[in-house]
CSV table of C-alpha atoms in Angstrom, one decimal:
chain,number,residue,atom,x,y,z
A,1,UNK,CA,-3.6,3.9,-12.5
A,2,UNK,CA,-0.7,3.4,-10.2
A,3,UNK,CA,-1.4,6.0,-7.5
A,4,UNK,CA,-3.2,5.6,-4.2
A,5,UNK,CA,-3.8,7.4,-1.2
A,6,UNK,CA,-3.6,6.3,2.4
A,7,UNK,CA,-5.3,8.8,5.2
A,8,UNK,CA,-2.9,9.0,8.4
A,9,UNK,CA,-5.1,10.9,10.3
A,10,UNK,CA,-5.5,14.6,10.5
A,11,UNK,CA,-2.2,16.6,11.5
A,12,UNK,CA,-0.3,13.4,12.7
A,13,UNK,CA,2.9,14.7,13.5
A,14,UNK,CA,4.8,11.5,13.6
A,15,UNK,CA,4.6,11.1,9.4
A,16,UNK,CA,7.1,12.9,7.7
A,17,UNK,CA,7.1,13.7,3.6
A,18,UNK,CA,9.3,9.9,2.0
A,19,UNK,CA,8.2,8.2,4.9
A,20,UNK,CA,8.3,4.4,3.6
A,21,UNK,CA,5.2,2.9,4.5
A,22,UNK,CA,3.9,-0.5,3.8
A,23,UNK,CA,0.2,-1.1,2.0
A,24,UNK,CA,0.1,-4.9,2.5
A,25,UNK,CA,1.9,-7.6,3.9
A,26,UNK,CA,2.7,-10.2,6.6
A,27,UNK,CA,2.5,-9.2,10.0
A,28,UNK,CA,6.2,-9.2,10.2
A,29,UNK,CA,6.3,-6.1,7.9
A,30,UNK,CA,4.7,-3.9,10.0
A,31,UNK,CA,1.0,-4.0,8.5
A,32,UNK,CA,-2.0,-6.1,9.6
A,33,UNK,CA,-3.4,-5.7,5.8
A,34,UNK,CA,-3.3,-8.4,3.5
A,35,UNK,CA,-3.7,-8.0,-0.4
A,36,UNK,CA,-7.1,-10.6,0.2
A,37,UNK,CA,-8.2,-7.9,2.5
A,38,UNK,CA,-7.6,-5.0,0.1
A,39,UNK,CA,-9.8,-7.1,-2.5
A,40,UNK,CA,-12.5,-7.5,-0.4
A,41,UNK,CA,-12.7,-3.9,0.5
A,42,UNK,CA,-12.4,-3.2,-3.7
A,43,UNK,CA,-14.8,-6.4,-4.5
A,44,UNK,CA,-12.2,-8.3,-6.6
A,45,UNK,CA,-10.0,-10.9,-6.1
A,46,UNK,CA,-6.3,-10.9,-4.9
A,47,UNK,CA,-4.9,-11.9,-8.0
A,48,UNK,CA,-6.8,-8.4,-9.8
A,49,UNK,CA,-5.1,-6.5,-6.8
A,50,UNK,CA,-1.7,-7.5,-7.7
A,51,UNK,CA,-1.8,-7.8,-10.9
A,52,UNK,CA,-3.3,-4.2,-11.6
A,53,UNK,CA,0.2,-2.7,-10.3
A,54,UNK,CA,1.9,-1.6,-13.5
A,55,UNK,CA,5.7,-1.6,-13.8
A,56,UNK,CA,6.1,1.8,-12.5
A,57,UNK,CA,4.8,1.1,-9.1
A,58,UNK,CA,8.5,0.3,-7.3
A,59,UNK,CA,8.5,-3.4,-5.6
A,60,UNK,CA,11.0,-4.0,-2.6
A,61,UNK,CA,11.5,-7.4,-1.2
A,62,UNK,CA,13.1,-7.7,2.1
């Protein structure tokens, strides 16, 4: 599947509908999350993490 959800909180008013959010990255992105967090939280690896995003899942590097 290529779908998650992410709870903001109930009625935060500073998240808009297209908001761009970040799941995981460095801190520099704006997230504290890393993918080897994710995995432990999912009891896999980080490799199974980014390799189970399929080619519909949009990817921008900046």
């Amino acid at each position: 599947m290529d779908q998650c959800m992410v709870n903001l909180g109930k009625d935060n008013k500073a998240v808009h509908l297209w908001d761009k959010v970040v799941i995981f990255g460095p801190k520099e992105s704006g997230t504290d999350t890393t993918v080897a967090a994710l995995a432990k939280i999912g009891n896999t690896i980080s490799c199974e993490v980014l390799t189970s995003l399929s080619k519909r899942v949009k990817r921008f590097v900046v």
